[in-house]
Amino acid sequence: MAGHALGIEPDDLGSSDRLARKVLRTVLKRFRVERAALYLLNPNRGDLEMDCSVAVSYTHL
């Protein structure tokens, strides 16, 4: 259900860049934020690693 709301297709799961863009685009649109962030943790590393990061800033709610 959540994947459908975000517009995520099974093919998007193979590309972290494409997946991140879709999630961020939906956050920007649905929650009317000026900037959005997606923190991706890489479970294949020993320590938590952020692949992408930006801040979230609300404009109007």
Short mmCIF file of C-alpha atoms in Angstrom, two decimals:
data_model
loop_
_atom_site.label_atom_id
_atom_site.label_comp_id
_atom_site.label_asym_id
_atom_site.label_seq_id
_atom_site.Cartn_x
_atom_site.Cartn_y
_atom_site.Cartn_z
CA MET A 1 0.00 0.00 0.00
CA ALA A 2 2.71 2.51 0.93
CA GLY A 3 4.64 1.70 -2.24
CA HIS A 4 1.56 2.46 -4.30
CA ALA A 5 1.05 5.81 -2.54
CA LEU A 6 4.65 6.75 -3.33
CA GLY A 7 4.38 5.63 -6.94
CA ILE A 8 7.08 3.01 -6.44
CA GLU A 9 7.24 0.18 -8.94
CA PRO A 10 9.17 -3.09 -8.48
CA ASP A 11 11.77 -1.91 -11.04
CA ASP A 12 12.54 1.12 -8.84
CA LEU A 13 13.90 -1.10 -6.08
CA GLY A 14 16.92 -2.01 -8.20
CA SER A 15 18.07 1.62 -8.47
CA SER A 16 18.59 3.52 -5.22
CA ASP A 17 18.79 6.83 -7.13
CA ARG A 18 15.44 6.30 -8.86
CA LEU A 19 13.83 5.15 -5.61
CA ALA A 20 15.16 8.18 -3.72
CA ARG A 21 13.91 10.59 -6.40
CA LYS A 22 10.40 9.10 -6.31
CA VAL A 23 10.17 9.20 -2.52
CA LEU A 24 11.47 12.78 -2.35
CA ARG A 25 9.15 13.96 -5.13
CA THR A 26 6.16 12.52 -3.25
CA VAL A 27 7.23 14.07 0.07
CA LEU A 28 7.62 17.47 -1.60
CA LYS A 29 4.20 17.20 -3.25
CA ARG A 30 2.12 15.66 -0.44
CA PHE A 31 3.55 17.45 2.55
CA ARG A 32 4.27 20.78 0.84
CA VAL A 33 7.84 20.94 2.03
CA GLU A 34 10.41 23.30 0.62
CA ARG A 35 13.22 20.78 0.93
CA ALA A 36 13.02 17.08 1.64
CA ALA A 37 15.48 14.51 2.88
CA LEU A 38 15.90 10.82 2.50
CA TYR A 39 18.38 9.07 4.74
CA LEU A 40 19.34 5.73 3.31
CA LEU A 41 21.17 3.34 5.58
CA ASN A 42 23.43 0.81 3.95
CA PRO A 43 22.97 -2.50 5.82
CA ASN A 44 25.93 -4.06 3.98
CA ARG A 45 28.44 -1.92 5.89
CA GLY A 46 29.65 -2.53 9.44
CA ASP A 47 28.56 0.91 10.63
CA LEU A 48 25.49 2.87 9.63
CA GLU A 49 26.25 4.86 6.53
CA MET A 50 24.12 7.59 5.01
CA ASP A 51 24.10 7.44 1.23
CA CYS A 52 21.92 10.53 0.77
CA SER A 53 21.03 13.30 3.17
CA VAL A 54 19.36 16.70 3.12
CA ALA A 55 17.18 18.60 5.63
CA VAL A 56 13.39 18.96 5.68
CA SER A 57 11.83 22.42 5.86
CA TYR A 58 8.05 22.95 6.03
CA THR A 59 6.54 25.87 4.12
CA HIS A 60 2.80 25.78 4.96
CA LEU A 61 0.68 23.25 6.80
#
